[in-house]
PDB file of C-alpha atoms and ligand atoms in Angstrom:
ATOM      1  CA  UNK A   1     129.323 107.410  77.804  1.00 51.00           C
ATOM      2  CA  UNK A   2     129.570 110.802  79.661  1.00 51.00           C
ATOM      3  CA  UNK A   3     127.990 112.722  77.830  1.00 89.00           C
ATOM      4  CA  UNK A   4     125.425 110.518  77.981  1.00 97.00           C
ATOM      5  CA  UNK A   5     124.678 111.213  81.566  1.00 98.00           C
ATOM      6  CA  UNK A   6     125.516 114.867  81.117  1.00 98.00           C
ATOM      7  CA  UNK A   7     123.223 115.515  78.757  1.00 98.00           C
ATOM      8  CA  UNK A   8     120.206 113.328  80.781  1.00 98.00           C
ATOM      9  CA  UNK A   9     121.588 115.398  83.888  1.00 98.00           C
ATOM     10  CA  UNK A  10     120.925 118.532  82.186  1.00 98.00           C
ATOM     11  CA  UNK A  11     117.712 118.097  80.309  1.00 98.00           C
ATOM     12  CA  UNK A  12     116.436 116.181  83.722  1.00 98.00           C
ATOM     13  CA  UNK A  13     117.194 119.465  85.396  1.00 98.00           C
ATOM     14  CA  UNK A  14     115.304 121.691  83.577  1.00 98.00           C
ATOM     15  CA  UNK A  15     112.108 119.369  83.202  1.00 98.00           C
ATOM     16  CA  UNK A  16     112.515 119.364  87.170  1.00 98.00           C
ATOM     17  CA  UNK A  17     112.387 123.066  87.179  1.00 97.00           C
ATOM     18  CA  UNK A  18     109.263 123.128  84.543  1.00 96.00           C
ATOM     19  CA  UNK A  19     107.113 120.123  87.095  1.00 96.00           C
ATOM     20  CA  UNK A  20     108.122 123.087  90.011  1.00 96.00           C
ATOM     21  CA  UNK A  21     106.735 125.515  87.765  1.00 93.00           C
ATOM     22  CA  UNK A  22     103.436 123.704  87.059  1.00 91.00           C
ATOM     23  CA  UNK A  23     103.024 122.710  91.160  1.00 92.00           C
ATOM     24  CA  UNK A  24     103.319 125.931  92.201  1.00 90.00           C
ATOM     25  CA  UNK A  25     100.964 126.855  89.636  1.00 85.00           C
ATOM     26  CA  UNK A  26      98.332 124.629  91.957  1.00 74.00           C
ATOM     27  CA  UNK A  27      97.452 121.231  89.451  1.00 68.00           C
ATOM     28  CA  UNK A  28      94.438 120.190  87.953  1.00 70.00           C
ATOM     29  CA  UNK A  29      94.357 116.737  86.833  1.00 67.00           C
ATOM     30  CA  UNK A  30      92.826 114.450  84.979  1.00 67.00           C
ATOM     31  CA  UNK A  31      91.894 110.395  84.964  1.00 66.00           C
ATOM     32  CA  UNK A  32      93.778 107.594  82.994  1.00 67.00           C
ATOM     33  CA  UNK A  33      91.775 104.981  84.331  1.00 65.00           C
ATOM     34  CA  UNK A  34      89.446 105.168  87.862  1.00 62.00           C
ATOM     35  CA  UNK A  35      92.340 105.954  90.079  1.00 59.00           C
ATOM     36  CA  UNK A  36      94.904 106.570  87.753  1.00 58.00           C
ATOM     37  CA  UNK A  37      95.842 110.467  87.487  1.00 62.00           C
ATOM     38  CA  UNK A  38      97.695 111.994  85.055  1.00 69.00           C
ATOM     39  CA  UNK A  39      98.251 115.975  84.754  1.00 81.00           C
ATOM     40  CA  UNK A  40      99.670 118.130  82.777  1.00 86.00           C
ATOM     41  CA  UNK A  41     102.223 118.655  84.326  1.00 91.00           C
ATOM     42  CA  UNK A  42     103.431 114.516  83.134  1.00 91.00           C
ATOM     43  CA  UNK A  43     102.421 115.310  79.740  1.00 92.00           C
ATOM     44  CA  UNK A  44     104.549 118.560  79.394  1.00 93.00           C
ATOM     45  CA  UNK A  45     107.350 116.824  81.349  1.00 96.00           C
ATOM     46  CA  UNK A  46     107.104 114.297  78.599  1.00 96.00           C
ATOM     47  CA  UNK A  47     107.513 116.708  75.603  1.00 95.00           C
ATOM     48  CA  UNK A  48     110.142 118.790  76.895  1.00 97.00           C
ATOM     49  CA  UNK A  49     112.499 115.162  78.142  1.00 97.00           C
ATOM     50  CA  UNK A  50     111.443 113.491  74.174  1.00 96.00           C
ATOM     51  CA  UNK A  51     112.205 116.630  71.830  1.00 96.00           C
ATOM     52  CA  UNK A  52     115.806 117.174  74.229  1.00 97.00           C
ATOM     53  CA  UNK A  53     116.249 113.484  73.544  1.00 96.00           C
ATOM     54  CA  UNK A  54     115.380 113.379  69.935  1.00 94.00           C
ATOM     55  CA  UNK A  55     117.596 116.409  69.272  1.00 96.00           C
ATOM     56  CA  UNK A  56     120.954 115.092  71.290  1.00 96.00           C
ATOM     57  CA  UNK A  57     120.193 111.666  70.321  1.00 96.00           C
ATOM     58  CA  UNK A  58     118.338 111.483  66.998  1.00 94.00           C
ATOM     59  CA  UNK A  59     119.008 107.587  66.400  1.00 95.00           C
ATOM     60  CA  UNK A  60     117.957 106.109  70.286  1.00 95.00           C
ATOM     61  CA  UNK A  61     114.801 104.881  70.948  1.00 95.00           C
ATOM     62  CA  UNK A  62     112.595 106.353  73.924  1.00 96.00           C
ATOM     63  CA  UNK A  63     109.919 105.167  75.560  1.00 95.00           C
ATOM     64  CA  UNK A  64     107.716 107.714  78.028  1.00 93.00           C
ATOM     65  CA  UNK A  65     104.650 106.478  80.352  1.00 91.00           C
ATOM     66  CA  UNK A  66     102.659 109.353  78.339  1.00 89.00           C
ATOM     67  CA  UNK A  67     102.908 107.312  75.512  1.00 84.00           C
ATOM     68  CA  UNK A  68     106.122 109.344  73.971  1.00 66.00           C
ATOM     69  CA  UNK A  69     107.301 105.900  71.799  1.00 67.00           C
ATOM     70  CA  UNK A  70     109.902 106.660  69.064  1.00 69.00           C
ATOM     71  CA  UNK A  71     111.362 103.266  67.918  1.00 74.00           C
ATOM     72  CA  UNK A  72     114.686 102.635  66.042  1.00 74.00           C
ATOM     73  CA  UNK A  73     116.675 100.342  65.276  1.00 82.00           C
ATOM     74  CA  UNK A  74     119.211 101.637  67.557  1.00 90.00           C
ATOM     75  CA  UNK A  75     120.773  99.542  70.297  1.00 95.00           C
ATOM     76  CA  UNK A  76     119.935 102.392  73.007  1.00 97.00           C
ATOM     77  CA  UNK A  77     116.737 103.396  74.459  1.00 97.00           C
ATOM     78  CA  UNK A  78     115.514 105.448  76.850  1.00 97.00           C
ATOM     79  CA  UNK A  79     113.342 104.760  79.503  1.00 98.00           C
ATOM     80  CA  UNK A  80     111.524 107.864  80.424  1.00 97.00           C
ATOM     81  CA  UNK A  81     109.034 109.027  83.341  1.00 97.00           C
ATOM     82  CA  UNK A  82     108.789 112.453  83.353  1.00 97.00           C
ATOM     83  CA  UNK A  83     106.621 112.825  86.707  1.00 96.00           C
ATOM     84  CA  UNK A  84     106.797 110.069  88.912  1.00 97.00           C
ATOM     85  CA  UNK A  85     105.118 110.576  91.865  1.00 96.00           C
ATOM     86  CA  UNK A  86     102.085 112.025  90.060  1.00 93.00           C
ATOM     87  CA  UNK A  87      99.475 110.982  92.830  1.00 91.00           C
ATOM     88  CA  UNK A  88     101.339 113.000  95.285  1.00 94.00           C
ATOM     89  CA  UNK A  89     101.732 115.887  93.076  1.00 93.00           C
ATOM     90  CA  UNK A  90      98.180 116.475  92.094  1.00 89.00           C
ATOM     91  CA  UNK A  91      97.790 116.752  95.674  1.00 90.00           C
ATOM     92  CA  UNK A  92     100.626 119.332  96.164  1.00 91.00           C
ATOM     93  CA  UNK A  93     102.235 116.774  98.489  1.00 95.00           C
ATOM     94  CA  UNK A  94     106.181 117.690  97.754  1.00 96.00           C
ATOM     95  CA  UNK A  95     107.264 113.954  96.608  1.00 97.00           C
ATOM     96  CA  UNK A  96     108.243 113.651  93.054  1.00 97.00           C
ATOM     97  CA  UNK A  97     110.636 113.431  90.538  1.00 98.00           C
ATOM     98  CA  UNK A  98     111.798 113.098  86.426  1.00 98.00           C
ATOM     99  CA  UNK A  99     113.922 109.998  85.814  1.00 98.00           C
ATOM    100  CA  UNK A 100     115.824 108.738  82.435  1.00 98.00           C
ATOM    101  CA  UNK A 101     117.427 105.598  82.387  1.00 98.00           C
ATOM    102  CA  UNK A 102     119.647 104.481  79.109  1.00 98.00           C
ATOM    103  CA  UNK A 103     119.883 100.750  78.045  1.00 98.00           C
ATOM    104  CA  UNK A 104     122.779  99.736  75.647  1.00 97.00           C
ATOM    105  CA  UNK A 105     121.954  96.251  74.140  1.00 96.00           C
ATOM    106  CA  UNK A 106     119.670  95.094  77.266  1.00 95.00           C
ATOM    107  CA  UNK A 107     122.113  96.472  80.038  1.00 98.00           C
ATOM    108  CA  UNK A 108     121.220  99.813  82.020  1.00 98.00           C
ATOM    109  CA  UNK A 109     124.411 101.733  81.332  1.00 98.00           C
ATOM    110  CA  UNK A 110     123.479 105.679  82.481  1.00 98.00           C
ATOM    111  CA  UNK A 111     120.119 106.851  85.154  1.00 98.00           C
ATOM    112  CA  UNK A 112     119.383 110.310  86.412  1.00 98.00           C
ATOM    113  CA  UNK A 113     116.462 110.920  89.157  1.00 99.00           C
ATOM    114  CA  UNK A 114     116.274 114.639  89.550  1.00 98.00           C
ATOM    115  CA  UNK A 115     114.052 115.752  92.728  1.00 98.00           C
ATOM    116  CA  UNK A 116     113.494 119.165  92.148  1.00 98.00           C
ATOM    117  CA  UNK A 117     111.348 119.585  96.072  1.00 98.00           C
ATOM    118  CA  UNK A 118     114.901 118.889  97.935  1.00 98.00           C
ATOM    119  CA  UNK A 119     116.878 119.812  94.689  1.00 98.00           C
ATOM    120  CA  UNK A 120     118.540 116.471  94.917  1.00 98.00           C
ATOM    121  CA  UNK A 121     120.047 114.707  91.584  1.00 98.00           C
ATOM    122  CA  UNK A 122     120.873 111.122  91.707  1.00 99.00           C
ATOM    123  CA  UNK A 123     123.243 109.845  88.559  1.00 98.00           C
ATOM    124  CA  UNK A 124     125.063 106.814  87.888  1.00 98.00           C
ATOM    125  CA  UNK A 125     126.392 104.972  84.930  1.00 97.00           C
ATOM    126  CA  UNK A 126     127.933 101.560  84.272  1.00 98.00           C
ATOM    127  CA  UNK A 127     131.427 100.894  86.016  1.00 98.00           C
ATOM    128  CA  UNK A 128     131.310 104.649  87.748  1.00 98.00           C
ATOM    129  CA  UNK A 129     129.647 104.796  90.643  1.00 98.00           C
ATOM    130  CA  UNK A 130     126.529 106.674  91.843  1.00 98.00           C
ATOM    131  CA  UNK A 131     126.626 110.275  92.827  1.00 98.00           C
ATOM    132  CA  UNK A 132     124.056 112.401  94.808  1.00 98.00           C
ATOM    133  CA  UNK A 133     124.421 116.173  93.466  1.00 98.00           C
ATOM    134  CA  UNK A 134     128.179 115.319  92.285  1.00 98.00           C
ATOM    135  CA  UNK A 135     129.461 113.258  95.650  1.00 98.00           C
ATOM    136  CA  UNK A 136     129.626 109.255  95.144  1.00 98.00           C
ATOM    137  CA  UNK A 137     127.083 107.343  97.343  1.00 98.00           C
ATOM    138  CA  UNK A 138     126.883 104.354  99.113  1.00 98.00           C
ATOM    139  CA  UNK A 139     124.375 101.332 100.120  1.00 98.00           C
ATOM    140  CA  UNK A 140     123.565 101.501 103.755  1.00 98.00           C
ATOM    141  CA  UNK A 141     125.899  99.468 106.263  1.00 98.00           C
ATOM    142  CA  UNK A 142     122.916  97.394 108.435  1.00 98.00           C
ATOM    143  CA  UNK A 143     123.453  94.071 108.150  1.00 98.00           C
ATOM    144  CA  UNK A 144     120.218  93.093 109.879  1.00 98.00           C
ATOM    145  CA  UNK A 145     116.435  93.683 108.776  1.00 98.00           C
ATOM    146  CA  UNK A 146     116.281  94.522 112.603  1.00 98.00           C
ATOM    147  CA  UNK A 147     117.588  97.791 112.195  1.00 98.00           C
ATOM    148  CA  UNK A 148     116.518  98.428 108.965  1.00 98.00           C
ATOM    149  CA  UNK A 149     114.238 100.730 107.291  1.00 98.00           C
ATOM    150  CA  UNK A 150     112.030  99.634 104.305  1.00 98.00           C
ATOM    151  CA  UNK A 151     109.848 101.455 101.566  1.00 98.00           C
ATOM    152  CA  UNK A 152     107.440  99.629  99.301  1.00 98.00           C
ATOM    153  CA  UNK A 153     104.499 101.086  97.076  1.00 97.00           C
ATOM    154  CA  UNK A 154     100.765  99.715  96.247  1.00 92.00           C
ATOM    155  CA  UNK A 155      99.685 100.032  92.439  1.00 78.00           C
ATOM    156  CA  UNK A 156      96.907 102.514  91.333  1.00 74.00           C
ATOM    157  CA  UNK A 157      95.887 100.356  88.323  1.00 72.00           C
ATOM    158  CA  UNK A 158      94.368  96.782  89.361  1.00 73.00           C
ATOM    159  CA  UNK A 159      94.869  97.828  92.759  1.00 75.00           C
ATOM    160  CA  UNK A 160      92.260  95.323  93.820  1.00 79.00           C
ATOM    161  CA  UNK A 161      94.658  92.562  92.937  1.00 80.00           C
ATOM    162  CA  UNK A 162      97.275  93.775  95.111  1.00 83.00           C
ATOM    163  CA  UNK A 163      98.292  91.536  97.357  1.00 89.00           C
ATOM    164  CA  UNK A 164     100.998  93.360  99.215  1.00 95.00           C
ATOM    165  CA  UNK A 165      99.582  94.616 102.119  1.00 95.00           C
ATOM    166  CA  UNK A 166     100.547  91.059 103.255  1.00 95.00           C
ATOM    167  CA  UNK A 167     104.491  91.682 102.494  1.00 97.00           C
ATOM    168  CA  UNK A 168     104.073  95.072 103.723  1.00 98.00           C
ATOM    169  CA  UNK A 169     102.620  94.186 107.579  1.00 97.00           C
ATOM    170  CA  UNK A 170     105.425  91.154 107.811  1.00 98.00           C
ATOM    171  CA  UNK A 171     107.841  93.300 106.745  1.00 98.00           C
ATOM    172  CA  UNK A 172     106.738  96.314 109.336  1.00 97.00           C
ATOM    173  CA  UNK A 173     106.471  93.104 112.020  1.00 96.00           C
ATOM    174  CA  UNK A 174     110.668  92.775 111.690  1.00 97.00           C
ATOM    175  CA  UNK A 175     112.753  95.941 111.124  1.00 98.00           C
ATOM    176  CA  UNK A 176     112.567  99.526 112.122  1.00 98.00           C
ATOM    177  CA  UNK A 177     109.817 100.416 109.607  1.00 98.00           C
ATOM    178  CA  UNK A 178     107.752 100.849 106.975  1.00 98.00           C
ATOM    179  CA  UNK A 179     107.754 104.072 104.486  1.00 98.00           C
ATOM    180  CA  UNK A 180     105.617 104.347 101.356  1.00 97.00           C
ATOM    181  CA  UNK A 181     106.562 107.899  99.755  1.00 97.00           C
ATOM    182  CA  UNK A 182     104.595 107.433  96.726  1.00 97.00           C
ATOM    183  CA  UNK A 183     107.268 107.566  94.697  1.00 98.00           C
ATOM    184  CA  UNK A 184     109.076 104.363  93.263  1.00 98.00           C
ATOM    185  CA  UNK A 185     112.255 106.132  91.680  1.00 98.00           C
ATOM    186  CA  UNK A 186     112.967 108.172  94.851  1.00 98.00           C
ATOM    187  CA  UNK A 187     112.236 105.017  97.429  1.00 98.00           C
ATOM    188  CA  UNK A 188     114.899 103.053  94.836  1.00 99.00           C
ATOM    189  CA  UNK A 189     117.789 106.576  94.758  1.00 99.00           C
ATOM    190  CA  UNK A 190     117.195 106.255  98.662  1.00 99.00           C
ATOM    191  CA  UNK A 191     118.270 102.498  99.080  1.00 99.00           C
ATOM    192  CA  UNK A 192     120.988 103.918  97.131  1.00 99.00           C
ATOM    193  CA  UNK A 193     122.446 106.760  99.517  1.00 98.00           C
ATOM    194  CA  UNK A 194     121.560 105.191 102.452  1.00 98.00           C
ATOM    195  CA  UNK A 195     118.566 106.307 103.689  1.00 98.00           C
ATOM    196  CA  UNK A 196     116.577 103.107 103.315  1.00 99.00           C
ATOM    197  CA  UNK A 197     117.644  99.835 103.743  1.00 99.00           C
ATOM    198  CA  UNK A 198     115.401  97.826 100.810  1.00 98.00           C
ATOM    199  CA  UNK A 199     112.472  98.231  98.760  1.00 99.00           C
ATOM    200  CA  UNK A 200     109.903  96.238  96.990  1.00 98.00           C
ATOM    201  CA  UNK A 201     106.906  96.851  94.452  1.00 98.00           C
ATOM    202  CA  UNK A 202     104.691  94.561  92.417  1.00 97.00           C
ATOM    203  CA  UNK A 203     103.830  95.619  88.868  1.00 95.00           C
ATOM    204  CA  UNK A 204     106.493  98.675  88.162  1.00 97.00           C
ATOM    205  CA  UNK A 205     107.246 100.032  84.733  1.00 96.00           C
ATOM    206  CA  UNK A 206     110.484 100.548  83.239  1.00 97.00           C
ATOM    207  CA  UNK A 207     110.519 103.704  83.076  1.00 98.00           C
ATOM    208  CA  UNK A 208     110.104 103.256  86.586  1.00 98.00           C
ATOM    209  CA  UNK A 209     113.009 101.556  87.732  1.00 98.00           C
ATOM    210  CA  UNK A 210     115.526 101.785  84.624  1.00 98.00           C
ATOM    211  CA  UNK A 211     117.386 104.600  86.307  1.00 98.00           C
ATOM    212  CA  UNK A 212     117.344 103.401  90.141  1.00 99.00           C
ATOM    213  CA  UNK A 213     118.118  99.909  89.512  1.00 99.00           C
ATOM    214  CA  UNK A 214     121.576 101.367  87.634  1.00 98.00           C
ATOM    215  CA  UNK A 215     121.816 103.747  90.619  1.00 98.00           C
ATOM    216  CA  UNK A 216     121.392 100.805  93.248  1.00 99.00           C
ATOM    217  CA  UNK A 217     124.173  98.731  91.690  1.00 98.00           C
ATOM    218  CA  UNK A 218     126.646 101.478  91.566  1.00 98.00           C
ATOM    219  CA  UNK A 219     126.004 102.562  94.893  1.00 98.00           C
ATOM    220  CA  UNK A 220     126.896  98.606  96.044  1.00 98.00           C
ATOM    221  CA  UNK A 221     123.402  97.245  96.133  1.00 98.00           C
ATOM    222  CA  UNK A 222     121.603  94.538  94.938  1.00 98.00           C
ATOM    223  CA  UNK A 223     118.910  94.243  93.032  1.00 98.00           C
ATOM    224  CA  UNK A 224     116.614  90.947  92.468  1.00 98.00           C
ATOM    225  CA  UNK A 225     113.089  90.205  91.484  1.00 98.00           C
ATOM    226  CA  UNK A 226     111.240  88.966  95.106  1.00 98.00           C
ATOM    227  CA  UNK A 227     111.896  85.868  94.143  1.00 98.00           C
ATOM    228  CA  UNK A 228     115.929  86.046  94.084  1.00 98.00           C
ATOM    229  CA  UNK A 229     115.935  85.804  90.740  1.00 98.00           C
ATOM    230  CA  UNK A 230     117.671  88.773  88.045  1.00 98.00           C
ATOM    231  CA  UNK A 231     115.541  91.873  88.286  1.00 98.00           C
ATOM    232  CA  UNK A 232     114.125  92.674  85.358  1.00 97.00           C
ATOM    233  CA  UNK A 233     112.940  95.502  83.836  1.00 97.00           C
ATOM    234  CA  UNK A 234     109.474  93.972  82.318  1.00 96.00           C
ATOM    235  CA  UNK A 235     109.518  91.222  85.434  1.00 97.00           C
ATOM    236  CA  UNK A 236     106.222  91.402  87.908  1.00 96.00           C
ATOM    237  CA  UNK A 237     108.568  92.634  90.856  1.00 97.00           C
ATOM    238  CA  UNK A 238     111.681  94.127  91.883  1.00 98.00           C
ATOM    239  CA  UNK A 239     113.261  93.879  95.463  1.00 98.00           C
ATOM    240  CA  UNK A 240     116.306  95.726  96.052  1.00 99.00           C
ATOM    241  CA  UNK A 241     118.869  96.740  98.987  1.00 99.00           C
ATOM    242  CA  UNK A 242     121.975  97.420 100.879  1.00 98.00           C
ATOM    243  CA  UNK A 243     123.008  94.227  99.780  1.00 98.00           C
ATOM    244  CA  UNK A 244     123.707  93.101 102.988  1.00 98.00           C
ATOM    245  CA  UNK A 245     120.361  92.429 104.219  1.00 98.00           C
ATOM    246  CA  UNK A 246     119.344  91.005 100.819  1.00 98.00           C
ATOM    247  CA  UNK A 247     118.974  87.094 102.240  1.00 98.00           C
ATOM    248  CA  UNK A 248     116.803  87.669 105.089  1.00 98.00           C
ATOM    249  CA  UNK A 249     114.105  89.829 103.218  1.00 98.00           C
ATOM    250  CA  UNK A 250     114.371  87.280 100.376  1.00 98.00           C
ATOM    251  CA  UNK A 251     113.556  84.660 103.001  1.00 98.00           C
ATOM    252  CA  UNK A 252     110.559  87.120 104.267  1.00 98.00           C
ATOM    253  CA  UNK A 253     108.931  87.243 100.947  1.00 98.00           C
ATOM    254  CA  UNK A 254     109.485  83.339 100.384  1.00 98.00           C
ATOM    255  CA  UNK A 255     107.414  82.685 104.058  1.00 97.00           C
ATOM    256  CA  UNK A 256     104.626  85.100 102.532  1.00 97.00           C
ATOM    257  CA  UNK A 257     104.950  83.587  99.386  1.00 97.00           C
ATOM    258  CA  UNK A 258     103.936  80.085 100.616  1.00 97.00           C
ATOM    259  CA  UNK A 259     101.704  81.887 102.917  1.00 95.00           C
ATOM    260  CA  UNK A 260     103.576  81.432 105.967  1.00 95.00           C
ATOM    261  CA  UNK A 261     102.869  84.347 108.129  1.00 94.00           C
ATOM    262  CA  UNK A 262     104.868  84.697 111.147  1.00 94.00           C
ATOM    263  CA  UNK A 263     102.753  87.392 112.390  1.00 93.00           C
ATOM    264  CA  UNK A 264      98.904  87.228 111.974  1.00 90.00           C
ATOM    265  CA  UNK A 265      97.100  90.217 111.799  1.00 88.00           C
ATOM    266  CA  UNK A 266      95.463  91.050 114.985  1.00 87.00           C
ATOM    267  CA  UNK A 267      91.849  91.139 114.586  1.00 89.00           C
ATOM    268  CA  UNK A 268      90.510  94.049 114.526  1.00 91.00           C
ATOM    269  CA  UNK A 269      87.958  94.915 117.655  1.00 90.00           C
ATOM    270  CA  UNK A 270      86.302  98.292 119.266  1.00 80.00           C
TER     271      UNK A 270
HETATM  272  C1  LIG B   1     103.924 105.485  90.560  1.00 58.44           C
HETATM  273  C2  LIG B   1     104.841 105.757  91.738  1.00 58.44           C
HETATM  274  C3  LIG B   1     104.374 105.008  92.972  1.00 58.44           C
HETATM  275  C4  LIG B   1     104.250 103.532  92.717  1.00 58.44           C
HETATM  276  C5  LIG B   1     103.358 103.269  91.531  1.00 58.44           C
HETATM  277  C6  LIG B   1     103.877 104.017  90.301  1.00 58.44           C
HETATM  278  P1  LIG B   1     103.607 107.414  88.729  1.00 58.44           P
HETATM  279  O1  LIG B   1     104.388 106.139  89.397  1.00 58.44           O
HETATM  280  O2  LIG B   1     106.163 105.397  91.437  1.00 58.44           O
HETATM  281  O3  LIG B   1     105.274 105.164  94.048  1.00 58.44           O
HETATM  282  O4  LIG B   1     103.748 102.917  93.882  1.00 58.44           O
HETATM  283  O5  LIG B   1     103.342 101.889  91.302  1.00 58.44           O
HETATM  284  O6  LIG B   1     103.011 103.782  89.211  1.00 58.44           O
HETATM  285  O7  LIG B   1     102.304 106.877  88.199  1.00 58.44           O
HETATM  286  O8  LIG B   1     103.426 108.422  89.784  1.00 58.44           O
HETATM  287  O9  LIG B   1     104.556 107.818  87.653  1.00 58.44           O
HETATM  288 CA1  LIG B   2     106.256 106.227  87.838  1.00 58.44          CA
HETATM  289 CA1  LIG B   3     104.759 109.003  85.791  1.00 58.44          CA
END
């Protein structure tokens, strides 16, 4: 399986290098739907990560978000985004990344997330840990939601239906606070090495979460849907953390769930 995450180390590398290329090129972009950007920047991403793939690996199935589908009958597939993070990057805010997760038979066995602002490379694989630029990582130690620090994000597509802002102010209401970095795979490689407690998002992709879910786990995480149930990789939600504080944000989402908010939104005057 090594060579596995090698060779998704190396080729996320150098598509991280050809996304630093393009945004200090300045980006143009274009729309996949009314808010939903895409530049090319994702697209060239895409190419580069499916032809490395298709050469190393000419059996496995990938799947990319720019619609880079080659089906087999293989056991393996790849999940692939080659730019997450594209809002922020078609406006030159520095907070992005390319991420490759592998699944063997329906279990995530290998994830890279390479950010190539900070240089930072997040890998893990089944049974071996997860590693920040070569040095094994940990979940946070906070065992309260107190002193912990959260991320979540808000969807671009059918963002009308969202309804976490809710989650989002309860959640800000109860722990140290709230970040939304715009980025799902780097808010997931951060509950990983520590720097955030938990995170939760509605509506996520595979391709999305394939390789952070893997990396959560190894790092000593857990990883549900909001519901407590498995997280999924198709499910509607994902809610993952340190592990330790995994109960009491379960039990945050259930009160908001059955509408039970412990702190009402002030109403707004002036
Ligand atoms: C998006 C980012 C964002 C999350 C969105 C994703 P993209 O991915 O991960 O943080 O809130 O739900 O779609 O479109 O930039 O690859
Ligand atoms: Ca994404
Ligand atoms: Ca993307």
């Amino acid at each position: 399986m090594a060579s596995y995450l090698e060779t998704a180390i190396d080729i996320a590398r150098e598509a991280g290098a050809l996304l630093s290329q393009h945004f200090n090129r300045g980006i143009a972009y274009d729309l996949k739907g009314e808010y939903d950007l895409v530049t090319e920047a994702d697209r060239a991403s895409e190419k580069l990560v499916v032809e490395r793939l298709k050469n190393h690996f000419p059996t496995h199935s990938v799947l990319g978000e720019e619609g880079g589908l080659r089906e087999s009958s293989s056991e393996y597939i790849w999940y692939v985004d080659p730019l997450d993070g594209t809002t922020n990057f078609a406006h030159s805010y520095p907070a992005f990344n390319v991420t490759l997760g592998l699944e063997r038979a329906g279990e995530l066995i290998a994830g890279v997330i390479f950010d190539p602002v900070r240089q930072e490379m997040f890998a893990a694989e089944l049974g071996g840990g997860a590693f920040l630029n070569g040095r094994r990582i940990h979940a946070s130690k906070a065992a309260t939601l107190d002193v912990s620090l959260l991320a979540t994000g808000f969807p671009s597509r059918k963002r009308h239906q969202s309804v976490n802002v809710h989650f989002f102010h309860q959640a800000s209401m109860v722990t140290h606070g709230m970040r939304r970095s715009g980025s799902a795979a780097i808010d997931l490689a951060y509950v990983a090495c520590g720097r955030l407690e938990g995170f939760w998002e509605f509506g996520l992709n595979p391709w999305d979460i394939a390789a952070g879910l893997l990396l959560v786990r190894e790092a000593g995480g857990r990883t549900t849907d909001m519901h407590g149930g498995p997280a999924e990789l198709h499910g509607p939600h994902i809610a993952v953390s340190n592990s330790l504080i995994h109960d009491e944000l379960l039990a945050l989402f259930s009160d908001v769930f059955a509408g039970r908010y412990r702190y009402p939104m002030p109403p707004v005057t002036g």
